[in-house]
Amino acid sequence: MSGTAIAPLAIDVVSDVMCPWCYIGKRRLEKALALAAPLAVAVRWRPYQLDPTLPPEGKDRGAYLSDKFGDPGRIAAMHERLSETGAAEGIAFDFAAIRVSPNTLDAHRLSRWALTAGVQDAVIEALFRAYFVEGRNVGDQEVLVAIAAEAGMEPEVVARLLAGDADRARIEEEVALARRVGVTGVPTFILADRYAVVGAQAAETIAEALAAVARETAENGDS
């Protein structure tokens, strides 16, 4: 035995904060990590935009859903299913509270800075909760600054960065790259830069994938 420490298993979660299944996927990943313990992992949230064509100010939620899905009955059934699934995962979805479908590019910029600051998980959790539980507009820069401050980031620095174009091109490039490599739906969990689990799979399914990748990594001597 060399005594060399084994590097944590990398988990990149390609996700959009306006995606309800991504919020459910976060809860299921958390359960999977508990099932897979004591496996060491490093989780990073990567950007994806379900609708990059939304204007910076977003769009009226009712109009957006009507344009996208049409039938009000279909929308109601979708929300009912999501509410039931979310409740089972401890998420109190409040779709009626959502007034704006946001452009999420700035939220992804904040997520990127939060990773550098070591508080990305807290910021991602706050973004999901703000949008899906509290009905706040996560495309609004004032909302994003408040979320950053709650997570311990410097609000003045975040406000200044959001007011400019810092990392805007990087986020757009990363979203484009995800599409080029075949990510067509989110959440997508990329394990060890090689394997993908697509969709908000059951916690047990994710845990099994983590264990399998960890075994293969160990057998191959990867570090």
Short mmCIF file of C-alpha atoms in Angstrom, two decimals:
data_model
loop_
_atom_site.label_atom_id
_atom_site.label_comp_id
_atom_site.label_asym_id
_atom_site.label_seq_id
_atom_site.Cartn_x
_atom_site.Cartn_y
_atom_site.Cartn_z
CA MET A 1 0.00 0.00 0.00
CA SER A 2 1.40 3.36 -0.98
CA GLY A 3 -0.78 5.29 1.42
CA THR A 4 -1.79 7.69 -1.34
CA ALA A 5 -5.20 9.19 -0.65
CA ILE A 6 -7.93 8.30 -3.13
CA ALA A 7 -9.40 11.35 -4.78
CA PRO A 8 -13.11 11.94 -4.22
CA LEU A 9 -15.42 10.67 -6.92
CA ALA A 10 -16.41 13.61 -9.11
CA ILE A 11 -20.15 14.16 -9.60
CA ASP A 12 -21.10 16.90 -12.04
CA VAL A 13 -24.81 17.71 -11.96
CA VAL A 14 -25.99 19.37 -15.15
CA SER A 15 -29.08 21.25 -14.08
CA ASP A 16 -31.28 24.32 -14.45
CA VAL A 17 -32.76 26.09 -11.45
CA MET A 18 -36.12 26.50 -13.21
CA CYS A 19 -36.38 22.72 -13.65
CA PRO A 20 -38.58 21.10 -10.97
CA TRP A 21 -37.17 17.65 -11.68
CA CYS A 22 -33.70 19.04 -10.95
CA TYR A 23 -34.89 20.02 -7.46
CA ILE A 24 -36.26 16.52 -6.98
CA GLY A 25 -33.00 15.16 -8.39
CA LYS A 26 -31.04 17.11 -5.78
CA ARG A 27 -33.02 15.49 -2.97
CA ARG A 28 -32.54 12.04 -4.48
CA LEU A 29 -28.81 12.62 -4.92
CA GLU A 30 -28.58 13.59 -1.25
CA LYS A 31 -30.32 10.33 -0.29
CA ALA A 32 -28.05 8.39 -2.66
CA LEU A 33 -24.96 9.89 -1.06
CA ALA A 34 -26.23 8.82 2.36
CA LEU A 35 -26.77 5.29 1.02
CA ALA A 36 -23.30 5.28 -0.56
CA ALA A 37 -21.51 6.54 2.57
CA PRO A 38 -18.63 6.59 3.39
CA LEU A 39 -17.82 7.09 -0.30
CA ALA A 40 -15.97 10.38 -0.74
CA VAL A 41 -17.43 12.57 -3.48
CA ALA A 42 -17.02 16.07 -4.89
CA VAL A 43 -20.30 17.46 -6.23
CA ARG A 44 -20.31 20.33 -8.71
CA TRP A 45 -23.41 21.91 -10.21
CA ARG A 46 -23.08 22.67 -13.90
CA PRO A 47 -25.27 25.02 -15.94
CA TYR A 48 -27.99 24.19 -18.40
CA GLN A 49 -30.77 26.38 -19.74
CA LEU A 50 -34.08 24.80 -20.60
CA ASP A 51 -35.01 27.99 -22.42
CA PRO A 52 -32.13 30.39 -23.17
CA THR A 53 -34.48 32.43 -25.40
CA LEU A 54 -36.30 33.90 -22.41
CA PRO A 55 -35.66 37.65 -22.12
CA PRO A 56 -33.49 38.92 -19.23
CA GLU A 57 -36.59 40.08 -17.37
CA GLY A 58 -38.26 36.70 -17.84
CA LYS A 59 -41.82 36.06 -19.01
CA ASP A 60 -45.19 35.90 -17.33
CA ARG A 61 -45.43 32.35 -15.96
CA GLY A 62 -48.99 31.74 -17.10
CA ALA A 63 -48.25 32.91 -20.63
CA TYR A 64 -45.03 30.89 -20.73
CA LEU A 65 -46.72 27.65 -19.71
CA SER A 66 -49.62 28.26 -22.06
CA ASP A 67 -47.26 28.83 -24.98
CA LYS A 68 -45.20 25.75 -24.11
CA PHE A 69 -47.86 23.22 -23.12
CA GLY A 70 -51.14 24.67 -24.36
CA ASP A 71 -53.83 22.68 -22.60
CA PRO A 72 -54.52 24.02 -19.05
CA GLY A 73 -55.58 20.53 -18.02
CA ARG A 74 -52.18 19.18 -19.02
CA ILE A 75 -50.45 21.89 -16.99
CA ALA A 76 -52.62 21.18 -13.93
CA ALA A 77 -51.91 17.43 -14.18
CA MET A 78 -48.19 18.10 -14.52
CA HIS A 79 -48.19 20.31 -11.43
CA GLU A 80 -50.21 17.76 -9.47
CA ARG A 81 -47.75 15.00 -10.30
CA LEU A 82 -44.77 17.16 -9.44
CA SER A 83 -46.36 18.26 -6.16
CA GLU A 84 -46.98 14.65 -5.14
CA THR A 85 -43.46 13.58 -6.12
CA GLY A 86 -41.95 16.61 -4.45
CA ALA A 87 -43.86 16.03 -1.21
CA ALA A 88 -42.40 12.52 -1.04
CA GLU A 89 -38.94 14.12 -1.20
CA GLY A 90 -39.71 16.84 1.34
CA ILE A 91 -40.27 19.62 -1.20
CA ALA A 92 -43.36 21.83 -0.81
CA PHE A 93 -43.77 23.00 -4.40
CA ASP A 94 -45.97 26.10 -4.69
CA PHE A 95 -46.49 26.52 -8.42
CA ALA A 96 -49.30 29.03 -7.88
CA ALA A 97 -46.81 31.40 -6.24
CA ILE A 98 -44.57 31.57 -9.32
CA ARG A 99 -45.28 34.70 -11.35
CA VAL A 100 -42.27 34.80 -13.69
CA SER A 101 -40.48 32.17 -15.76
CA PRO A 102 -36.91 33.49 -15.49
CA ASN A 103 -33.91 33.57 -17.72
CA THR A 104 -31.51 31.61 -15.52
CA LEU A 105 -28.18 32.73 -16.94
CA ASP A 106 -27.45 35.08 -14.02
CA ALA A 107 -28.42 32.37 -11.53
CA HIS A 108 -25.85 30.10 -13.15
CA ARG A 109 -23.25 32.85 -12.93
CA LEU A 110 -23.95 33.08 -9.20
CA SER A 111 -23.65 29.30 -8.91
CA ARG A 112 -20.23 29.43 -10.56
CA TRP A 113 -18.99 32.06 -8.12
CA ALA A 114 -20.51 30.11 -5.22
CA LEU A 115 -18.43 27.07 -6.24
CA THR A 116 -15.27 29.17 -5.96
CA ALA A 117 -16.47 30.47 -2.58
CA GLY A 118 -17.15 26.94 -1.32
CA VAL A 119 -20.90 27.48 -0.84
CA GLN A 120 -22.32 26.18 -4.10
CA ASP A 121 -24.62 23.57 -2.54
CA ALA A 122 -26.15 26.18 -0.22
CA VAL A 123 -26.71 28.59 -3.10
CA ILE A 124 -28.24 25.93 -5.36
CA GLU A 125 -30.57 24.86 -2.54
CA ALA A 126 -31.56 28.49 -1.93
CA LEU A 127 -32.20 29.10 -5.62
CA PHE A 128 -34.49 26.08 -5.89
CA ARG A 129 -36.33 27.00 -2.69
CA ALA A 130 -36.68 30.65 -3.69
CA TYR A 131 -38.22 29.77 -7.03
CA PHE A 132 -40.31 26.69 -6.37
CA VAL A 133 -41.38 27.21 -2.75
CA GLU A 134 -41.33 30.98 -2.29
CA GLY A 135 -42.20 32.06 -5.83
CA ARG A 136 -39.32 34.53 -6.08
CA ASN A 137 -37.88 35.57 -9.43
CA VAL A 138 -34.42 33.99 -9.58
CA GLY A 139 -33.69 36.00 -12.72
CA ASP A 140 -33.85 39.21 -10.68
CA GLN A 141 -30.39 40.39 -9.68
CA GLU A 142 -31.58 41.77 -6.34
CA VAL A 143 -32.96 38.35 -5.44
CA LEU A 144 -29.67 36.74 -6.45
CA VAL A 145 -27.64 39.17 -4.34
CA ALA A 146 -29.86 38.41 -1.34
CA ILE A 147 -29.38 34.67 -1.84
CA ALA A 148 -25.62 35.15 -2.12
CA ALA A 149 -25.55 37.16 1.10
CA GLU A 150 -27.57 34.50 2.94
CA ALA A 151 -24.97 31.93 1.88
CA GLY A 152 -22.13 34.04 3.26
CA MET A 153 -20.91 35.58 0.01
CA GLU A 154 -20.03 39.27 -0.27
CA PRO A 155 -23.22 40.95 -1.58
CA GLU A 156 -21.43 44.05 -2.86
CA VAL A 157 -19.02 41.94 -4.90
CA VAL A 158 -21.82 39.76 -6.29
CA ALA A 159 -23.90 42.84 -7.20
CA ARG A 160 -20.96 44.36 -9.05
CA LEU A 161 -20.26 41.14 -10.94
CA LEU A 162 -23.91 40.67 -11.90
CA ALA A 163 -24.08 44.24 -13.19
CA GLY A 164 -21.33 43.41 -15.69
CA ASP A 165 -20.64 40.51 -18.03
CA ALA A 166 -18.35 38.48 -15.76
CA ASP A 167 -18.48 34.80 -16.74
CA ARG A 168 -21.51 35.29 -18.99
CA ALA A 169 -19.68 33.89 -22.02
CA ARG A 170 -18.29 30.99 -19.94
CA ILE A 171 -21.78 29.95 -18.87
CA GLU A 172 -23.10 30.19 -22.42
CA GLU A 173 -20.15 28.09 -23.65
CA GLU A 174 -20.70 25.47 -20.96
CA VAL A 175 -24.41 25.20 -21.77
CA ALA A 176 -23.57 24.85 -25.46
CA LEU A 177 -20.98 22.18 -24.64
CA ALA A 178 -23.52 20.19 -22.64
CA ARG A 179 -25.82 20.17 -25.65
CA ARG A 180 -22.99 19.17 -27.99
CA VAL A 181 -22.03 16.17 -25.88
CA GLY A 182 -25.62 14.97 -25.88
CA VAL A 183 -27.26 16.38 -22.77
CA THR A 184 -30.87 16.92 -23.88
CA GLY A 185 -32.59 16.68 -20.51
CA VAL A 186 -31.84 17.57 -16.92
CA PRO A 187 -30.85 16.66 -14.35
CA THR A 188 -27.95 14.66 -15.76
CA PHE A 189 -25.44 13.29 -13.26
CA ILE A 190 -21.99 12.81 -14.79
CA LEU A 191 -19.87 10.46 -12.69
CA ALA A 192 -16.07 10.51 -12.81
CA ASP A 193 -16.22 12.47 -16.08
CA ARG A 194 -17.21 9.26 -17.89
CA TYR A 195 -20.62 7.91 -16.95
CA ALA A 196 -24.02 9.56 -16.98
CA VAL A 197 -27.22 8.97 -15.02
CA VAL A 198 -29.99 10.82 -16.83
CA GLY A 199 -33.06 12.13 -15.05
CA ALA A 200 -34.20 12.34 -11.44
CA GLN A 201 -33.69 8.63 -10.87
CA ALA A 202 -34.53 6.92 -7.58
CA ALA A 203 -31.93 7.37 -4.86
CA GLU A 204 -31.19 3.66 -4.93
CA THR A 205 -30.47 3.78 -8.66
CA ILE A 206 -28.06 6.69 -8.24
CA ALA A 207 -26.39 4.99 -5.27
CA GLU A 208 -25.89 1.79 -7.30
CA ALA A 209 -24.31 3.79 -10.12
CA LEU A 210 -22.00 5.56 -7.66
CA ALA A 211 -20.90 2.25 -6.16
CA ALA A 212 -20.28 0.71 -9.59
CA VAL A 213 -18.21 3.66 -10.78
CA ALA A 214 -16.27 3.74 -7.51
CA ARG A 215 -15.45 0.03 -7.86
CA GLU A 216 -14.31 0.44 -11.46
CA THR A 217 -12.23 3.46 -10.57
CA ALA A 218 -10.54 1.55 -7.75
CA GLU A 219 -9.92 -1.52 -9.93
CA ASN A 220 -8.38 0.61 -12.66
CA GLY A 221 -6.20 2.42 -10.17
CA ASP A 222 -7.61 5.84 -11.06
CA SER A 223 -6.95 8.66 -8.68
#
